[in-house]
Coordinates of C-alpha atoms and ligand atoms in Angstrom, one line a residue:
X1 CA -8.2 -25.4 11.3
X2 CA -9.9 -24.4 14.6
X3 CA -13.7 -24.5 14.7
X4 CA -13.9 -21.0 16.0
X5 CA -11.7 -19.7 13.2
X6 CA -13.9 -21.5 10.6
X7 CA -16.8 -19.6 12.0
X8 CA -15.0 -16.3 11.3
X9 CA -14.5 -17.4 7.7
X10 CA -18.1 -18.2 7.3
X11 CA -19.3 -14.9 8.6
X12 CA -16.9 -13.1 6.2
X13 CA -17.9 -15.0 3.2
X14 CA -21.6 -14.7 3.9
X15 CA -21.2 -11.0 4.3
X16 CA -24.5 -10.8 6.3
X17 CA -24.7 -7.9 8.6
X18 CA -24.7 -9.8 11.9
X19 CA -24.9 -7.5 14.9
X20 CA -21.4 -8.3 16.1
X21 CA -18.2 -9.5 14.6
X22 CA -16.1 -11.9 16.6
X23 CA -12.3 -11.8 16.3
X24 CA -10.5 -15.0 16.8
X25 CA -6.8 -15.7 17.2
X26 CA -5.8 -17.7 14.1
X27 CA -3.0 -19.4 15.9
X28 CA -5.2 -20.9 18.7
X29 CA -8.8 -20.4 17.8
X30 CA -9.3 -18.3 21.0
X31 CA -12.0 -15.7 20.9
X32 CA -10.2 -12.3 21.4
X33 CA -13.1 -9.9 21.3
X34 CA -16.2 -8.6 19.6
X35 CA -17.0 -5.4 17.7
X36 CA -20.3 -4.0 16.4
X37 CA -21.3 -4.1 12.7
X38 CA -22.0 -0.5 12.0
X39 CA -24.7 0.3 9.5
X40 CA -25.1 3.3 7.2
X41 CA -26.6 5.7 9.8
X42 CA -23.8 5.1 12.3
X43 CA -21.2 5.4 9.6
X44 CA -22.7 8.7 8.4
X45 CA -22.7 10.0 11.9
X46 CA -19.0 9.1 12.3
X47 CA -18.1 10.9 9.1
X48 CA -20.1 13.9 10.1
X49 CA -18.3 14.1 13.5
X50 CA -15.0 13.8 11.7
X51 CA -16.0 16.5 9.3
X52 CA -16.8 18.9 12.2
X53 CA -13.5 18.1 14.0
X54 CA -11.5 18.7 10.8
X55 CA -12.3 22.4 10.8
X56 CA -10.2 23.3 13.8
X57 CA -7.5 20.8 12.9
X58 CA -7.2 22.0 9.3
X59 CA -6.8 25.6 10.6
X60 CA -3.6 24.7 12.5
X61 CA -0.3 25.2 10.8
X62 CA 1.4 22.2 9.4
X63 CA 4.1 22.5 12.1
X64 CA 1.5 22.4 14.8
X65 CA -0.2 19.4 13.3
X66 CA 3.2 17.6 13.0
X67 CA 3.9 18.3 16.7
X68 CA 0.6 16.9 17.7
X69 CA 0.8 13.7 15.6
X70 CA 4.2 13.0 17.1
X71 CA 2.4 12.8 20.5
X72 CA 0.4 9.9 19.0
X73 CA 3.6 8.3 17.6
X74 CA 5.2 8.6 21.1
X75 CA 2.2 6.8 22.6
X76 CA 2.5 4.1 20.0
X77 CA 6.2 3.6 20.8
X78 CA 5.6 3.8 24.6
X79 CA 2.9 1.1 24.4
X80 CA 4.7 -1.0 21.8
X81 CA 4.6 -4.2 23.8
X82 CA 0.8 -4.1 24.2
X83 CA 0.3 -3.3 20.6
X84 CA 2.8 -5.9 19.4
X85 CA 1.2 -8.6 21.6
X86 CA -2.4 -7.9 20.4
X87 CA -1.2 -7.7 16.8
X88 CA 0.6 -11.0 17.1
X89 CA -2.5 -12.6 18.7
X90 CA -5.0 -11.2 16.2
X91 CA -3.0 -12.1 13.2
X92 CA -0.9 -15.0 14.4
X93 CA 2.3 -13.4 13.2
X94 CA 5.6 -13.7 15.1
X95 CA 6.3 -10.9 17.6
X96 CA 9.3 -9.7 15.7
X97 CA 7.3 -9.3 12.6
X98 CA 4.5 -7.4 14.5
X99 CA 7.2 -5.1 16.0
X100 CA 9.4 -4.5 13.0
X101 CA 6.9 -4.6 10.1
X102 CA 4.0 -3.0 11.8
X103 CA 4.7 -0.8 14.9
X104 CA 8.2 0.3 14.2
X105 CA 7.5 0.8 10.5
X106 CA 4.5 3.0 11.4
X107 CA 6.7 5.1 13.8
X108 CA 9.3 5.4 10.9
X109 CA 6.7 6.8 8.5
X110 CA 5.3 9.1 11.2
X111 CA 8.7 10.5 12.1
X112 CA 9.7 11.1 8.5
X113 CA 6.6 12.9 7.5
X114 CA 6.3 14.9 10.8
X115 CA 9.9 16.2 10.1
X116 CA 9.5 16.8 6.4
X117 CA 5.8 17.7 6.3
X118 CA 6.2 21.5 6.6
X119 CA 8.7 21.6 3.8
X120 CA 6.7 19.2 1.5
X121 CA 3.4 21.2 2.1
X122 CA 5.0 24.7 1.9
X123 CA 3.3 26.9 -0.7
X124 CA 5.2 26.6 -4.1
X125 CA 5.9 29.4 -6.5
X126 CA 5.4 28.4 -10.1
X127 CA 7.4 30.5 -12.6
X128 CA 5.2 31.6 -15.5
X129 CA 6.7 31.5 -18.9
X130 CA 4.6 34.1 -20.6
X131 CA 2.5 35.8 -18.0
X132 CA 5.5 37.5 -16.3
X133 CA 3.3 40.2 -14.9
X134 CA 1.5 37.6 -12.7
X135 CA 2.6 35.5 -9.7
X136 CA 1.3 31.9 -9.4
X137 CA 1.5 30.1 -6.0
X138 CA 0.3 26.5 -5.2
X139 CA -1.2 26.0 -1.8
X140 CA -1.8 22.5 -0.4
X141 CA -5.1 22.6 1.5
X142 CA -6.7 19.7 3.4
X143 CA -9.2 17.7 1.4
X144 CA -11.6 17.2 4.4
X145 CA -12.4 13.7 5.5
X146 CA -10.1 10.9 4.2
X147 CA -11.3 7.3 4.3
X148 CA -8.8 4.5 4.8
X149 CA -10.2 1.0 3.9
X150 CA -7.7 -1.6 4.8
X151 CA -7.0 -5.4 4.7
X152 CA -6.0 -7.9 7.4
X153 CA -2.4 -8.8 6.6
X154 CA -0.9 -5.6 8.2
X155 CA -3.8 -4.4 10.2
X156 CA -1.7 -1.7 12.0
X157 CA 0.9 -0.6 9.5
X158 CA -1.4 -0.4 6.5
X159 CA -3.9 2.0 8.0
X160 CA -1.5 4.1 10.1
X161 CA 0.9 4.6 7.3
X162 CA -1.8 6.5 5.5
X163 CA -3.5 8.0 8.6
X164 CA -0.4 9.9 9.7
X165 CA -0.1 11.4 6.2
X166 CA -3.8 12.3 6.1
X167 CA -3.6 14.0 9.5
X168 CA -0.4 16.0 8.7
X169 CA -2.1 17.2 5.6
X170 CA -4.9 18.6 7.8
X171 CA -7.6 16.0 7.2
X172 CA -9.9 14.0 9.5
X173 CA -9.8 10.3 9.1
X174 CA -12.4 7.5 9.1
X175 CA -10.8 4.0 9.2
X176 CA -12.7 0.9 8.1
X177 CA -10.5 -2.0 9.2
X178 CA -10.9 -5.5 7.8
X179 CA -13.6 -7.5 9.6
X180 CA -10.9 -10.2 10.2
X181 CA -8.7 -7.9 12.3
X182 CA -10.8 -5.1 13.9
X183 CA -9.4 -5.2 17.4
X184 CA -6.0 -3.7 16.7
X185 CA -7.7 -0.7 15.1
X186 CA -9.9 -0.1 18.1
X187 CA -6.9 -0.5 20.4
X188 CA -5.1 2.3 18.4
X189 CA -8.2 4.4 18.7
X190 CA -8.1 4.0 22.5
X191 CA -4.5 5.1 22.5
X192 CA -5.4 8.1 20.4
X193 CA -8.1 9.2 22.8
X194 CA -5.9 8.6 25.9
X195 CA -3.0 10.7 24.6
X196 CA -5.3 13.8 24.2
X197 CA -5.7 13.9 20.5
X198 CA -9.0 15.5 19.3
X199 CA -11.3 12.5 19.8
X200 CA -13.6 13.0 16.8
X201 CA -10.8 13.7 14.3
X202 CA -10.1 10.0 14.0
X203 CA -13.0 7.5 13.7
X204 CA -13.0 3.8 13.4
X205 CA -16.0 2.2 11.9
X206 CA -16.3 -1.6 12.1
X207 CA -18.2 -4.0 9.9
X208 CA -18.2 -6.0 6.8
X209 CA -17.9 -4.8 3.2
X210 CA -21.2 -2.8 3.3
X211 CA -19.7 -0.8 6.1
X212 CA -16.8 0.1 3.8
X213 CA -19.3 1.0 1.1
X214 CA -21.3 3.2 3.5
X215 CA -18.1 5.2 4.2
X216 CA -17.8 6.1 0.6
X217 CA -21.5 6.8 0.4
X218 CA -21.3 9.1 3.3
X219 CA -19.5 11.7 1.1
X220 CA -15.8 11.4 2.2
X221 CA -13.4 13.6 0.2
X222 CA -10.7 11.1 -0.6
X223 CA -10.3 7.3 -0.3
X224 CA -7.2 5.3 0.2
X225 CA -8.1 1.7 -0.4
X226 CA -5.7 -1.3 0.2
X227 CA -7.1 -4.7 -0.6
X228 CA -7.8 -7.2 -3.4
X229 CA -8.3 -6.5 -7.1
X230 CA -12.0 -7.6 -7.1
X231 CA -13.0 -5.4 -4.2
X232 CA -10.8 -2.6 -5.5
X233 CA -12.8 -2.5 -8.7
X234 CA -16.0 -2.1 -6.7
X235 CA -14.5 0.6 -4.5
X236 CA -13.1 2.5 -7.5
X237 CA -16.5 2.3 -9.3
X238 CA -18.2 3.7 -6.2
X239 CA -15.7 6.5 -6.0
X240 CA -16.1 7.1 -9.7
X241 CA -19.9 7.3 -9.4
X242 CA -19.4 10.1 -6.8
X243 CA -16.3 11.6 -8.3
X244 CA -14.3 11.0 -5.2
X245 CA -10.5 10.9 -5.9
X246 CA -8.9 7.7 -4.7
X247 CA -5.7 5.7 -4.4
X248 CA -5.9 2.0 -5.1
X249 CA -3.3 -0.3 -3.6
X250 CA -4.3 -3.7 -4.8
X251 CA -2.7 -7.2 -5.3
X252 CA 0.7 -8.2 -6.4
X253 CA 2.5 -11.1 -8.1
X254 CA 6.1 -10.1 -7.5
X255 CA 8.6 -12.0 -9.7
X256 CA 12.2 -12.6 -8.5
X257 CA 14.6 -12.9 -11.3
X258 CA 17.8 -14.8 -10.5
X259 CA 20.3 -13.9 -13.2
X260 CA 23.1 -16.1 -14.6
X261 CA 25.7 -14.4 -12.4
X262 CA 23.7 -14.1 -9.2
X263 CA 25.1 -14.8 -5.7
X264 CA 23.1 -18.0 -5.2
X265 CA 23.2 -17.9 -1.4
X266 CA 22.0 -14.3 -1.3
X267 CA 19.2 -15.0 -3.8
X268 CA 18.1 -18.2 -2.0
X269 CA 17.9 -16.4 1.4
X270 CA 16.2 -13.4 -0.2
X271 CA 13.6 -15.6 -2.0
X272 CA 12.9 -17.6 1.1
X273 CA 12.5 -14.5 3.4
X274 CA 10.6 -12.6 0.7
X275 CA 8.3 -15.6 0.1
X276 CA 7.5 -16.7 3.7
X277 CA 7.7 -13.5 5.7
X278 CA 4.2 -12.9 7.2
X279 CA 3.4 -16.4 6.0
X280 CA 3.5 -15.0 2.4
X281 CA 0.5 -12.8 3.2
X282 CA 2.2 -9.7 1.8
X283 CA 1.2 -7.9 -1.4
X284 CA 4.9 -7.7 -2.3
X285 CA 5.8 -11.3 -1.3
X286 CA 8.0 -13.2 -3.7
X287 CA 5.3 -15.0 -5.6
X288 CA 7.3 -16.6 -8.5
X289 CA 11.1 -17.2 -9.0
X290 CA 12.7 -17.3 -12.5
X291 CA 16.1 -18.9 -12.2
X292 CA 18.6 -18.9 -15.0
X293 CA 19.4 -22.5 -16.0
X294 CA 23.1 -22.1 -14.9
X295 CA 22.2 -21.4 -11.3
X296 CA 18.7 -23.0 -11.0
X297 CA 19.7 -26.3 -9.6
X298 CA 22.0 -24.8 -6.9
X299 CA 19.4 -22.2 -6.1
X300 CA 16.6 -24.8 -5.8
X301 CA 18.7 -27.0 -3.6
X302 CA 19.6 -24.2 -1.2
X303 CA 16.0 -22.8 -1.1
X304 CA 14.7 -26.3 -0.3
X305 CA 17.1 -26.6 2.7
X306 CA 16.2 -23.1 3.9
X307 CA 12.5 -23.7 3.5
X308 CA 12.6 -27.0 5.3
X309 CA 14.4 -25.3 8.2
X310 CA 11.6 -22.8 8.9
X311 CA 9.8 -23.2 12.1
X312 CA 6.0 -22.9 11.8
X313 CA 3.6 -22.5 14.6
X314 CA 2.0 -20.4 17.4
X315 CA 4.0 -17.2 17.7
X316 CA 3.5 -17.1 21.5
X317 CA 6.2 -19.8 21.7
X318 CA 8.7 -17.2 20.4
X319 CA 10.9 -19.7 18.5
X320 CA 8.7 -19.4 15.3
X321 CA 9.6 -18.0 11.9
X322 CA 6.3 -18.5 10.1
X323 CA 3.1 -17.8 11.9
X324 CA -0.6 -18.4 11.1
X325 CA -2.8 -17.9 8.1
X326 CA -4.9 -15.0 9.1
X327 CA -7.9 -15.5 6.9
X328 CA -8.8 -19.2 6.7
X329 CA -10.0 -19.0 3.1
X330 CA -6.4 -18.5 2.1
X331 CA -5.7 -22.1 3.1
X332 CA -8.1 -23.4 0.5
X333 CA -6.5 -20.9 -2.1
X334 CA -3.1 -22.4 -1.3
X335 CA -4.4 -26.0 -1.6
X336 CA -6.0 -25.2 -5.0
X337 CA -2.8 -23.7 -6.3
X338 CA -0.7 -26.7 -5.3
X339 CA -3.2 -29.2 -6.7
X340 CA -3.3 -27.4 -10.0
X341 CA 0.5 -27.1 -10.2
X342 CA 1.2 -30.7 -9.3
X343 CA -1.4 -31.9 -11.8
X344 CA 0.6 -30.0 -14.5
X345 CA 4.0 -31.4 -13.5
X346 CA 5.3 -29.3 -10.6
X347 CA 7.3 -31.1 -7.8
X348 CA 6.6 -30.3 -4.2
X349 CA 10.2 -29.7 -2.8
X350 CA 9.1 -28.7 0.7
X351 CA 5.8 -28.4 2.6
X352 CA 2.7 -28.8 0.6
X353 CA -0.2 -29.1 3.0
X354 CA -2.0 -27.6 6.0
X355 CA -0.7 -28.3 9.4
X356 CA -3.0 -30.5 11.6
X357 CA -3.5 -28.2 14.5
X358 CA -6.2 -26.2 16.4
X359 CA -4.7 -23.1 14.7
X360 CA -4.7 -22.1 11.0
X361 CA -1.2 -23.1 9.7
X362 CA 0.1 -24.0 6.3
X363 CA 3.6 -25.5 5.7
X364 CA 6.0 -23.2 3.9
X365 CA 5.8 -24.8 0.4
X366 CA 8.4 -24.8 -2.3
X367 CA 7.4 -25.9 -5.8
X368 CA 9.9 -26.8 -8.5
X369 CA 9.5 -27.4 -12.3
X370 CA 6.8 -24.7 -12.5
X371 CA 5.6 -23.0 -15.7
X372 CA 3.0 -20.4 -16.8
X373 CA 0.3 -23.0 -17.4
X374 CA 0.0 -23.2 -13.6
X375 CA -2.2 -20.7 -11.6
X376 CA 0.6 -20.6 -9.0
X377 CA 2.8 -18.7 -11.5
X378 CA 0.1 -16.4 -12.8
X379 CA -2.5 -15.7 -10.1
X380 CA -1.9 -14.1 -6.7
X381 CA -1.1 -16.7 -4.0
X382 CA -1.1 -14.5 -0.8
X383 CA 0.1 -17.4 1.2
X384 CA 3.3 -19.4 2.0
X385 CA 4.1 -20.9 -1.4
X386 CA 7.0 -20.1 -3.6
X387 CA 7.1 -21.6 -7.2
X388 CA 10.4 -21.8 -9.1
X389 CA 10.7 -21.9 -12.9
X390 CA 14.0 -22.6 -14.7
X391 CA 14.6 -20.3 -17.7
X392 CA 17.1 -20.4 -20.6
X393 CA 18.2 -16.8 -20.3
X394 CA 17.9 -13.5 -18.3
X395 CA 15.9 -12.2 -21.3
X396 CA 13.4 -15.0 -20.9
X397 CA 13.1 -14.2 -17.2
X398 CA 12.3 -10.5 -18.0
X399 CA 9.7 -11.5 -20.6
X400 CA 8.0 -13.9 -18.2
X401 CA 8.1 -11.4 -15.3
X402 CA 6.2 -8.9 -17.5
X403 CA 3.7 -11.5 -18.5
X404 CA 1.3 -10.6 -15.7
X405 CA -1.9 -8.6 -15.1
X406 CA -0.3 -7.3 -11.9
X407 CA 2.7 -5.0 -11.4
X408 CA 3.4 -4.0 -7.8
X409 CA 7.0 -5.1 -6.8
X410 CA 9.7 -7.1 -8.5
X411 CA 13.2 -8.3 -7.6
X412 CA 16.4 -8.9 -9.5
X413 CA 19.5 -10.8 -8.2
X414 CA 22.8 -10.3 -9.9
X415 CA 26.4 -9.6 -8.9
X416 CA 26.6 -6.8 -11.5
X417 CA 24.8 -3.8 -10.0
X418 CA 24.7 -1.8 -13.3
X419 CA 23.3 -4.8 -15.1
X420 CA 20.8 -5.2 -12.3
X421 CA 19.7 -1.6 -12.7
X422 CA 19.3 -2.1 -16.5
X423 CA 17.2 -5.2 -16.0
X424 CA 15.1 -3.4 -13.3
X425 CA 14.2 -0.7 -15.7
X426 CA 12.7 -3.2 -18.1
X427 CA 10.4 -4.8 -15.5
X428 CA 6.8 -3.6 -15.4
X429 CA 6.2 -2.9 -11.8
X430 CA 5.8 0.0 -9.4
X431 CA 9.1 -0.8 -7.6
X432 CA 12.0 -3.0 -8.5
X433 CA 14.7 -3.9 -6.0
X434 CA 18.1 -5.3 -6.9
X435 CA 19.6 -7.8 -4.5
X436 CA 17.0 -7.2 -1.8
X437 CA 13.4 -8.0 -1.0
X438 CA 10.4 -6.3 0.7
X439 CA 12.3 -3.3 2.2
X440 CA 10.6 -0.7 0.0
X441 CA 7.3 -1.6 1.7
X442 CA 8.4 0.4 4.8
X443 CA 10.4 3.1 3.2
X444 CA 8.7 6.5 3.6
X445 CA 10.9 8.4 1.2
X446 CA 9.9 6.5 -1.9
X447 CA 6.6 6.1 -3.6
X448 CA 4.8 2.8 -3.2
X449 CA 2.1 1.4 -5.4
X450 CA 1.4 -0.5 -8.5
X451 CA 0.7 -0.4 -12.2
X452 CA -1.7 -2.6 -14.3
X453 CA -4.3 -4.2 -12.1
X454 CA -2.1 -3.6 -9.0
X455 CA -3.8 -0.2 -8.8
X456 CA -3.0 3.4 -9.2
X457 CA -1.8 6.3 -7.1
X458 CA 1.0 6.0 -4.6
X459 CA 1.3 5.9 -0.8
X460 CA 4.5 7.2 0.7
X461 CA 7.1 9.4 -1.0
X462 CA 6.7 13.2 -0.7
X463 CA 4.1 13.4 -3.5
X464 CA 1.8 11.2 -1.6
X465 CA 1.6 13.7 1.2
X466 CA 0.6 16.4 -1.3
X467 CA -1.9 13.9 -2.8
X468 CA -3.7 14.0 0.6
X469 CA -4.4 17.7 -0.2
X470 CA -6.4 19.7 -2.8
X471 CA -4.1 22.0 -4.7
X472 CA -5.2 25.6 -4.7
X473 CA -3.6 27.7 -7.3
X474 CA -3.7 31.4 -6.3
X475 CA -2.7 33.8 -9.1
X476 CA -2.0 37.5 -8.3
X477 CA -0.8 40.4 -10.5
X478 CA 2.7 41.6 -10.0
X479 CA 2.2 44.5 -12.4
X480 CA -1.2 45.7 -13.4
X481 CA -2.0 46.0 -17.2
X482 CA -5.1 47.9 -16.6
X483 CA -8.7 47.5 -17.9
X484 CA -7.7 48.1 -21.6
X485 CA -6.7 44.6 -22.3
X486 CA -6.8 43.9 -26.1
X487 CA -7.4 40.2 -25.5
X488 CA -10.7 40.9 -23.6
X489 CA -14.0 41.9 -25.2
X490 CA -14.8 43.5 -27.5
X491 CA -12.7 41.5 -30.1
X492 CA -11.1 43.8 -32.7
X493 CA -8.8 43.8 -35.7
X494 CA -6.2 45.4 -33.5
X495 CA -6.4 42.4 -31.0
X496 CA -6.3 39.8 -33.8
X497 CA -3.3 41.4 -35.4
X498 CA -1.5 41.7 -32.1
X499 CA -2.2 38.0 -31.4
X500 CA -0.8 37.1 -34.9
X501 CA 2.4 39.0 -34.3
X502 CA 2.8 37.4 -30.8
X503 CA 2.3 33.9 -32.2
X504 CA 5.0 34.4 -34.8
X505 CA 7.3 36.0 -32.3
X506 CA 6.8 33.2 -29.8
X507 CA 6.8 30.1 -31.9
X508 CA 8.5 31.3 -35.2
X509 CA 12.1 31.1 -36.0
X510 CA 13.2 33.5 -33.2
X511 CA 11.6 31.3 -30.6
X512 CA 11.1 34.0 -28.1
X513 CA 9.2 31.7 -25.8
X514 CA 12.2 29.4 -25.8
X515 CA 14.3 32.3 -24.7
X516 CA 11.8 33.5 -22.1
X517 CA 11.2 30.3 -20.4
X518 CA 13.6 27.7 -21.7
X519 CA 10.8 25.3 -21.9
X520 CA 10.3 24.4 -25.5
Ligands
NDP601 P1 -10.4 -7.2 0.4 O1 -10.3 -6.5 -0.9 O2 -11.4 -8.3 0.6 O3 -10.9 -6.1 1.6 C1 -10.2 -4.9 1.8 C2 -11.1 -4.0 2.7 O4 -12.2 -3.6 1.9 C3 -11.7 -4.7 3.9 O5 -11.7 -3.8 5.0 C4 -13.0 -5.0 3.4 O6 -13.9 -5.3 4.4 C5 -13.4 -3.8 2.6 N1 -14.5 -4.0 1.7 C6 -15.0 -5.1 1.2 N2 -16.0 -4.8 0.3 C7 -16.1 -3.4 0.2 C8 -16.9 -2.5 -0.5 N3 -17.9 -2.9 -1.4 N4 -16.7 -1.2 -0.3 C9 -15.8 -0.8 0.5 N5 -15.0 -1.6 1.3 C10 -15.1 -2.9 1.1 O7 -9.0 -7.6 0.8 P2 -8.5 -8.5 1.9 O8 -8.8 -7.9 3.3 O9 -8.9 -9.9 1.6 O10 -6.9 -8.3 1.7 C11 -6.1 -9.1 0.8 C12 -5.8 -8.4 -0.4 O11 -5.3 -7.1 -0.2 C13 -4.8 -9.1 -1.3 O12 -5.3 -9.3 -2.6 C14 -3.6 -8.3 -1.3 O13 -2.8 -8.3 -2.5 C15 -4.2 -6.9 -1.1 N6 -3.2 -6.0 -0.5 C16 -2.6 -5.0 -1.2 C17 -1.6 -4.2 -0.7 C18 -1.0 -3.1 -1.4 O14 -0.4 -2.2 -0.8 N7 -1.1 -3.0 -2.7 C19 -1.2 -4.4 0.7 C20 -1.9 -5.5 1.4 C21 -2.8 -6.3 0.8 P3 -14.1 -6.8 5.0 O15 -12.8 -7.3 5.4 O16 -15.0 -6.5 6.2 O17 -14.8 -7.5 3.9

């Protein structure tokens, strides 16, 4: 591990509010730049500026907002090479990953929601079952200032996925990027300013955890948090204290179930790609494989060959599959998992240790003979390790897949698609893919998020755009019933008797309500 990178880890774990944060390239240890640590006053001023800018933005039609955000998307696409290059240097990920999983995935989300936004946010009539004389309409109005607090593993895609939605919904945005990868956020902010977007509408506040806490304290109206479970608890508690609605996108422990009838080659390639893409630093990485005993040996053999064939190293050399470990503490986490697993009987089939280099690298590691007594099967890894456990039946695989406090993504491999769908429906996770890995992470049409301690709320999917809004229900009379309403004061025998008759009529044998609304 490079000396400079070690220094970055120390500053993060101390959490002291140094004046400046230095960002180092994890692949080389090179110092890439410095950013300020913003305190509560600076954060509050940024939130206030955003709030003022939101007024004019929120008054635009959704169509106009969509047109304008596409200008920003175009700038991102035009400057793709610059962004991809900085992303690759600040995170140590291969250029292809920076382009496909970050820049291009962001452009996909922006394009989908800019096209569908006006339809998704159009006012909606709600037919009323009983109060036929009234008309109910739901309007989706901006919440105000949306805070995005984001991690270091996808420092471009994670924030901008949510930022585009917040903006289309009419909000201003304050982004608190991870202290480990702040430069790409500031680069995007430069791009925003250069392409003529309202400067104050989008703010970036840099700093450590307390800067994130200060954003919530400054009275934002909605928080989208992506990060670890422990920090998520603190952020959710701070939001709860202030009654700020929030979405929590937390950790994952994605199981990959290889059924008795699976295509072994497909499952092996899927597990290796899903486990080592972004050096395993993905919340939906393949974090544990349950292989049916009939295919387990062939699968393990093929996964071992594929894992041994992966090229690890500095992504600037281009011929690299697995890049650097972005946050150095994750190297120790990986070592601890492997030590624990081996002490309980696991076999290291490939990799197993850090790479001796000036950069922060860890060998893609495959572990065989694993079981649930090992932390590697039960706790989040967030690094390049894939453990394999042999099981007696598909049933056992499902039971073990569900034996987790996390539930973000899951994967099932089988040649029988109907069977795969049935298995998928029994796995406790926010998303389950059959014969594929990771792709839903970049799919704008479908909701993404977790259950259990993986969090709550969803990003992406049409409902997530509405979630960026307050819902205002406007209710207007179609036909006036006048001021002589027997249900209003003063109460009387006449009113009571009318109410009795109505109750019998509606819910009694005739079931008028059923006929009226077809809802009971
Ligand atoms: P953290 O939870 O440590 O940090 C996330 C963000 O929260 C960072 O910007 C961090 O700042 C900030 N923060 C820290 N303390 C506070 C606080 N008290 N109030 C407000 N903000 C705070 O996550 P990591 O950056 O370490 O990312 C890794 C984790 O993220 C993994 O567990 C992974 O599973 C999860 N993740 C989940 C995803 C999902 O979609 N479900 C996607 C990607 C990652 P700073 O960095 O300066 O400490």
